[in-house]
mmCIF file of C-alpha atoms in Angstrom:
data_model
loop_
_atom_site.group_PDB
_atom_site.id
_atom_site.type_symbol
_atom_site.label_atom_id
_atom_site.label_comp_id
_atom_site.label_asym_id
_atom_site.label_seq_id
_atom_site.Cartn_x
_atom_site.Cartn_y
_atom_site.Cartn_z
ATOM 1 C CA UNK X 1 -0.812 -24.918 -27.401
ATOM 2 C CA UNK X 2 2.111 -27.277 -27.187
ATOM 3 C CA UNK X 3 1.655 -30.996 -27.832
ATOM 4 C CA UNK X 4 2.379 -33.672 -25.274
ATOM 5 C CA UNK X 5 1.993 -37.250 -26.415
ATOM 6 C CA UNK X 6 1.633 -40.182 -24.066
ATOM 7 C CA UNK X 7 1.979 -43.815 -25.038
ATOM 8 C CA UNK X 8 0.360 -46.254 -24.745
ATOM 9 C CA UNK X 9 -3.149 -44.903 -24.299
ATOM 10 C CA UNK X 10 -4.325 -48.217 -22.855
ATOM 11 C CA UNK X 11 -2.464 -51.203 -21.478
ATOM 12 C CA UNK X 12 -3.490 -54.406 -19.787
ATOM 13 C CA UNK X 13 -0.845 -56.361 -17.944
ATOM 14 C CA UNK X 14 -0.644 -59.357 -15.684
ATOM 15 C CA UNK X 15 -0.107 -58.967 -11.976
ATOM 16 C CA UNK X 16 3.583 -59.004 -11.112
ATOM 17 C CA UNK X 17 4.807 -57.648 -14.419
ATOM 18 C CA UNK X 18 6.168 -54.175 -15.180
ATOM 19 C CA UNK X 19 4.735 -51.569 -17.495
ATOM 20 C CA UNK X 20 6.454 -48.555 -19.024
ATOM 21 C CA UNK X 21 4.560 -45.413 -19.976
ATOM 22 C CA UNK X 22 6.140 -42.757 -22.175
ATOM 23 C CA UNK X 23 5.472 -39.036 -22.160
ATOM 24 C CA UNK X 24 6.893 -36.981 -25.012
ATOM 25 C CA UNK X 25 6.847 -33.279 -25.710
ATOM 26 C CA UNK X 26 6.550 -33.096 -29.489
ATOM 27 C CA UNK X 27 7.211 -29.457 -30.281
ATOM 28 C CA UNK X 28 9.026 -28.066 -27.273
ATOM 29 C CA UNK X 29 11.700 -29.011 -24.802
ATOM 30 C CA UNK X 30 10.226 -30.006 -21.470
ATOM 31 C CA UNK X 31 12.519 -29.118 -18.614
ATOM 32 C CA UNK X 32 9.960 -30.291 -16.078
ATOM 33 C CA UNK X 33 7.411 -33.077 -16.256
ATOM 34 C CA UNK X 34 4.767 -34.074 -13.744
ATOM 35 C CA UNK X 35 3.151 -37.475 -13.312
ATOM 36 C CA UNK X 36 -0.381 -37.707 -11.942
ATOM 37 C CA UNK X 37 -2.597 -40.650 -11.113
ATOM 38 C CA UNK X 38 -6.380 -40.656 -11.285
ATOM 39 C CA UNK X 39 -8.435 -43.508 -9.870
ATOM 40 C CA UNK X 40 -11.936 -44.011 -11.301
ATOM 41 C CA UNK X 41 -14.313 -41.189 -10.416
ATOM 42 C CA UNK X 42 -11.641 -39.475 -8.366
ATOM 43 C CA UNK X 43 -9.420 -36.461 -8.745
ATOM 44 C CA UNK X 44 -5.905 -36.230 -10.089
ATOM 45 C CA UNK X 45 -3.149 -36.720 -7.545
ATOM 46 C CA UNK X 46 0.436 -35.737 -8.171
ATOM 47 C CA UNK X 47 2.830 -38.655 -7.952
ATOM 48 C CA UNK X 48 6.143 -37.029 -8.760
ATOM 49 C CA UNK X 49 7.936 -34.151 -10.416
ATOM 50 C CA UNK X 50 10.893 -34.759 -12.688
ATOM 51 C CA UNK X 51 13.422 -32.332 -14.041
ATOM 52 C CA UNK X 52 15.561 -33.286 -16.983
ATOM 53 C CA UNK X 53 18.780 -34.898 -15.877
ATOM 54 C CA UNK X 54 17.810 -35.073 -12.206
ATOM 55 C CA UNK X 55 16.203 -37.601 -9.939
ATOM 56 C CA UNK X 56 12.463 -37.279 -9.597
ATOM 57 C CA UNK X 57 10.879 -35.794 -6.502
ATOM 58 C CA UNK X 58 8.120 -38.044 -5.226
ATOM 59 C CA UNK X 59 5.058 -36.986 -3.268
ATOM 60 C CA UNK X 60 4.468 -38.398 0.160
ATOM 61 C CA UNK X 61 3.073 -41.904 0.037
ATOM 62 C CA UNK X 62 4.303 -42.679 -3.475
ATOM 63 C CA UNK X 63 6.828 -45.530 -3.539
ATOM 64 C CA UNK X 64 9.808 -44.443 -5.606
ATOM 65 C CA UNK X 65 11.030 -48.017 -6.021
ATOM 66 C CA UNK X 66 7.687 -49.077 -7.430
ATOM 67 C CA UNK X 67 7.086 -46.107 -9.710
ATOM 68 C CA UNK X 68 10.350 -45.504 -11.528
ATOM 69 C CA UNK X 69 10.598 -42.191 -13.325
ATOM 70 C CA UNK X 70 13.257 -41.370 -15.867
ATOM 71 C CA UNK X 71 13.634 -37.978 -17.524
ATOM 72 C CA UNK X 72 16.813 -38.502 -19.473
ATOM 73 C CA UNK X 73 16.079 -36.093 -22.302
ATOM 74 C CA UNK X 74 14.291 -32.797 -22.768
ATOM 75 C CA UNK X 75 11.525 -34.433 -24.769
ATOM 76 C CA UNK X 76 10.935 -37.736 -23.016
ATOM 77 C CA UNK X 77 10.011 -38.896 -19.549
ATOM 78 C CA UNK X 78 9.034 -42.444 -18.670
ATOM 79 C CA UNK X 79 7.082 -43.924 -15.787
ATOM 80 C CA UNK X 80 7.618 -47.606 -15.087
ATOM 81 C CA UNK X 81 5.170 -49.344 -12.800
ATOM 82 C CA UNK X 82 7.126 -52.276 -11.417
ATOM 83 C CA UNK X 83 5.564 -55.491 -10.096
ATOM 84 C CA UNK X 84 2.123 -54.167 -10.893
ATOM 85 C CA UNK X 85 -0.861 -55.233 -8.835
ATOM 86 C CA UNK X 86 -4.586 -54.782 -9.453
ATOM 87 C CA UNK X 87 -4.650 -51.812 -7.060
ATOM 88 C CA UNK X 88 -2.255 -50.014 -9.423
ATOM 89 C CA UNK X 89 -4.974 -49.987 -12.055
ATOM 90 C CA UNK X 90 -5.570 -46.335 -12.752
ATOM 91 C CA UNK X 91 -5.383 -43.512 -15.277
ATOM 92 C CA UNK X 92 -1.817 -42.186 -15.387
ATOM 93 C CA UNK X 93 -1.298 -38.789 -16.945
ATOM 94 C CA UNK X 94 1.759 -36.648 -17.464
ATOM 95 C CA UNK X 95 2.123 -32.944 -17.983
ATOM 96 C CA UNK X 96 5.122 -31.111 -19.357
ATOM 97 C CA UNK X 97 6.382 -27.576 -19.005
ATOM 98 C CA UNK X 98 8.914 -25.754 -21.117
ATOM 99 C CA UNK X 99 11.337 -23.406 -19.456
ATOM 100 C CA UNK X 100 10.916 -21.689 -16.156
ATOM 101 C CA UNK X 101 7.874 -21.375 -13.954
ATOM 102 C CA UNK X 102 4.864 -19.290 -14.909
ATOM 103 C CA UNK X 103 4.557 -20.958 -18.271
ATOM 104 C CA UNK X 104 1.681 -23.358 -18.732
ATOM 105 C CA UNK X 105 2.207 -27.092 -18.427
ATOM 106 C CA UNK X 106 0.383 -29.255 -20.987
ATOM 107 C CA UNK X 107 -1.195 -32.629 -20.320
ATOM 108 C CA UNK X 108 -0.634 -35.803 -22.255
ATOM 109 C CA UNK X 109 -3.691 -37.814 -23.232
ATOM 110 C CA UNK X 110 -3.254 -40.243 -20.366
ATOM 111 C CA UNK X 111 -2.710 -43.995 -20.078
ATOM 112 C CA UNK X 112 -5.381 -46.336 -18.777
ATOM 113 C CA UNK X 113 -3.562 -49.157 -16.953
ATOM 114 C CA UNK X 114 -5.465 -52.289 -16.049
ATOM 115 C CA UNK X 115 -3.672 -54.959 -14.030
ATOM 116 C CA UNK X 116 -5.323 -58.370 -14.119
ATOM 117 C CA UNK C 1 1.012 -28.813 1.783
ATOM 118 C CA UNK C 2 -1.843 -27.351 -0.216
ATOM 119 C CA UNK C 3 -5.369 -28.687 0.213
ATOM 120 C CA UNK C 4 -8.161 -27.814 -2.210
ATOM 121 C CA UNK C 5 -11.812 -28.458 -1.448
ATOM 122 C CA UNK C 6 -14.431 -28.336 -4.200
ATOM 123 C CA UNK C 7 -18.232 -28.163 -4.011
ATOM 124 C CA UNK C 8 -20.624 -29.442 -5.063
ATOM 125 C CA UNK C 9 -19.523 -32.903 -6.136
ATOM 126 C CA UNK C 10 -22.439 -33.152 -8.555
ATOM 127 C CA UNK C 11 -24.487 -30.454 -10.214
ATOM 128 C CA UNK C 12 -27.506 -30.870 -12.424
ATOM 129 C CA UNK C 13 -28.817 -27.826 -14.280
ATOM 130 C CA UNK C 14 -31.351 -27.150 -16.970
ATOM 131 C CA UNK C 15 -30.003 -26.056 -20.318
ATOM 132 C CA UNK C 16 -29.701 -22.286 -20.384
ATOM 133 C CA UNK C 17 -29.316 -21.944 -16.631
ATOM 134 C CA UNK C 18 -26.091 -20.999 -14.865
ATOM 135 C CA UNK C 19 -23.747 -23.322 -13.028
ATOM 136 C CA UNK C 20 -21.488 -22.295 -10.172
ATOM 137 C CA UNK C 21 -18.694 -24.374 -8.678
ATOM 138 C CA UNK C 22 -16.775 -23.247 -5.608
ATOM 139 C CA UNK C 23 -13.320 -24.097 -4.334
ATOM 140 C CA UNK C 24 -11.319 -23.217 -1.268
ATOM 141 C CA UNK C 25 -7.599 -23.617 -0.775
ATOM 142 C CA UNK C 26 -5.378 -23.641 2.265
ATOM 143 C CA UNK C 27 -1.948 -22.387 1.229
ATOM 144 C CA UNK C 28 -1.690 -18.601 1.051
ATOM 145 C CA UNK C 29 1.418 -19.033 -1.132
ATOM 146 C CA UNK C 30 -0.730 -20.296 -4.016
ATOM 147 C CA UNK C 31 -0.986 -17.746 -6.793
ATOM 148 C CA UNK C 32 -2.344 -19.611 -9.792
ATOM 149 C CA UNK C 33 -5.816 -21.144 -10.020
ATOM 150 C CA UNK C 34 -6.765 -23.023 -13.193
ATOM 151 C CA UNK C 35 -10.025 -24.754 -13.996
ATOM 152 C CA UNK C 36 -10.157 -27.911 -16.083
ATOM 153 C CA UNK C 37 -12.908 -29.735 -17.914
ATOM 154 C CA UNK C 38 -12.462 -33.473 -18.257
ATOM 155 C CA UNK C 39 -14.548 -35.802 -20.363
ATOM 156 C CA UNK C 40 -14.554 -39.508 -19.675
ATOM 157 C CA UNK C 41 -11.206 -41.106 -20.460
ATOM 158 C CA UNK C 42 -9.704 -37.884 -21.760
ATOM 159 C CA UNK C 43 -7.047 -35.492 -20.562
ATOM 160 C CA UNK C 44 -8.071 -32.452 -18.507
ATOM 161 C CA UNK C 45 -8.641 -29.439 -20.718
ATOM 162 C CA UNK C 46 -7.750 -26.001 -19.370
ATOM 163 C CA UNK C 47 -10.818 -23.789 -19.746
ATOM 164 C CA UNK C 48 -9.822 -20.710 -17.776
ATOM 165 C CA UNK C 49 -7.287 -19.669 -15.184
ATOM 166 C CA UNK C 50 -6.729 -16.759 -12.852
ATOM 167 C CA UNK C 51 -3.694 -15.394 -11.131
ATOM 168 C CA UNK C 52 -3.678 -13.899 -7.667
ATOM 169 C CA UNK C 53 -3.254 -10.323 -8.848
ATOM 170 C CA UNK C 54 -6.674 -10.436 -10.511
ATOM 171 C CA UNK C 55 -10.071 -10.735 -8.849
ATOM 172 C CA UNK C 56 -12.136 -11.760 -11.826
ATOM 173 C CA UNK C 57 -11.660 -13.046 -15.356
ATOM 174 C CA UNK C 58 -14.182 -13.762 -18.057
ATOM 175 C CA UNK C 59 -14.068 -15.656 -21.329
ATOM 176 C CA UNK C 60 -17.386 -15.734 -23.178
ATOM 177 C CA UNK C 61 -19.745 -17.887 -21.075
ATOM 178 C CA UNK C 62 -17.147 -18.745 -18.473
ATOM 179 C CA UNK C 63 -15.969 -16.562 -15.612
ATOM 180 C CA UNK C 64 -13.813 -17.129 -12.597
ATOM 181 C CA UNK C 65 -13.651 -15.057 -9.419
ATOM 182 C CA UNK C 66 -10.932 -15.125 -6.785
ATOM 183 C CA UNK C 67 -11.003 -13.927 -3.200
ATOM 184 C CA UNK C 68 -7.444 -14.261 -1.987
ATOM 185 C CA UNK C 69 -8.228 -13.027 1.490
ATOM 186 C CA UNK C 70 -10.832 -15.700 2.020
ATOM 187 C CA UNK C 71 -8.871 -18.237 -0.029
ATOM 188 C CA UNK C 72 -11.702 -19.196 -2.296
ATOM 189 C CA UNK C 73 -12.395 -19.062 -6.001
ATOM 190 C CA UNK C 74 -15.385 -19.928 -8.124
ATOM 191 C CA UNK C 75 -16.253 -20.929 -11.666
ATOM 192 C CA UNK C 76 -19.382 -19.541 -13.277
ATOM 193 C CA UNK C 77 -20.816 -20.969 -16.482
ATOM 194 C CA UNK C 78 -23.720 -19.047 -17.967
ATOM 195 C CA UNK C 79 -26.237 -20.180 -20.584
ATOM 196 C CA UNK C 80 -25.250 -23.798 -20.099
ATOM 197 C CA UNK C 81 -25.437 -26.179 -23.030
ATOM 198 C CA UNK C 82 -25.544 -30.004 -23.098
ATOM 199 C CA UNK C 83 -21.937 -30.057 -24.321
ATOM 200 C CA UNK C 84 -20.919 -28.419 -21.033
ATOM 201 C CA UNK C 85 -21.703 -31.740 -19.327
ATOM 202 C CA UNK C 86 -18.403 -33.086 -17.961
ATOM 203 C CA UNK C 87 -16.346 -33.252 -14.790
ATOM 204 C CA UNK C 88 -14.799 -29.943 -13.777
ATOM 205 C CA UNK C 89 -11.742 -29.639 -11.570
ATOM 206 C CA UNK C 90 -10.314 -26.613 -9.844
ATOM 207 C CA UNK C 91 -6.666 -26.569 -8.915
ATOM 208 C CA UNK C 92 -4.155 -24.423 -7.093
ATOM 209 C CA UNK C 93 -0.467 -23.907 -7.631
ATOM 210 C CA UNK C 94 2.302 -21.495 -6.736
ATOM 211 C CA UNK C 95 2.588 -20.510 -10.375
ATOM 212 C CA UNK C 96 1.528 -21.605 -13.836
ATOM 213 C CA UNK C 97 3.528 -24.641 -14.836
ATOM 214 C CA UNK C 98 4.188 -25.718 -11.281
ATOM 215 C CA UNK C 99 2.724 -28.804 -9.641
ATOM 216 C CA UNK C 100 -1.032 -28.688 -9.251
ATOM 217 C CA UNK C 101 -3.202 -29.629 -6.297
ATOM 218 C CA UNK C 102 -6.633 -30.514 -7.574
ATOM 219 C CA UNK C 103 -10.035 -30.259 -5.983
ATOM 220 C CA UNK C 104 -12.200 -33.346 -5.822
ATOM 221 C CA UNK C 105 -14.111 -32.534 -8.991
ATOM 222 C CA UNK C 106 -17.692 -31.616 -9.871
ATOM 223 C CA UNK C 107 -19.754 -33.728 -12.213
ATOM 224 C CA UNK C 108 -21.953 -31.330 -14.174
ATOM 225 C CA UNK C 109 -24.983 -32.558 -16.053
ATOM 226 C CA UNK C 110 -26.818 -30.139 -18.309
ATOM 227 C CA UNK C 111 -30.284 -31.412 -19.083
ATOM 228 C CA UNK C 112 -31.758 -30.414 -22.427
#
C-alpha cells in the first residue's frame, strides 16, 4: 500500500503554545486528506477534510480557528493546534487518498500530543 | 449524519475459539464498510472491507457479512490466536477513500 508519514510521532507542549503536525504522502499525490482525533480508549472522530488548494471542511463542533489545517501541496497537509490546552491532549491521525473516490485512504502513524 | 454503533465493547475469547463483532449504521447512503485493527499507540490497520454490492467476504480466518436492508455488518474471526488481541473498529463511508464514521471499538482479548 501507499505510505503516509506523520511527524512528529510524539510531542509535549506547554499550555497556551501552538503545535504543528505534518502529514506527508511519500509515494503518491494526495488530493484529499482527513484529520482524525482519538482520545484515550475512545474511537476515532473526524475533525476535518482537506482538499489540496482549498479550505478545509470542518466537522460540527470542531473549532476551525483553533485547529488550523493547511493542504498547500499534493504531498503535505499540516494541522496546527493553536493555544493548546490539556483537554487537547489526544492522538491525532491523518489519512490520505490519491485521486477520486473509491480508492483507499491510508493512515499516517499518528501523533500523540500531550499538553502540560 | 452517519452513526455507527458497535458491540460488544469488550470481548474475551479462548485461543482457537471464534470472535464476532457486530455493527449497525444509520445512513442508507453508506456503501463501504471497512474493519480496522488497532494496537496500542499505532495507526489503524485495515484488515478487511466490504462494499454494499456484496453480502459476504472472506480472507483466511477473517470474514465480514453485510445486511444492507437491516443496516448491519459483522466481523468474524475464526481460530483466534493471541496476536489477534487488539482493538477492532468498524466504520462506514459512502465510498472507499471518503470520510469514515467509526464505531466505538471492541477490545478483543484472546487468552492462551
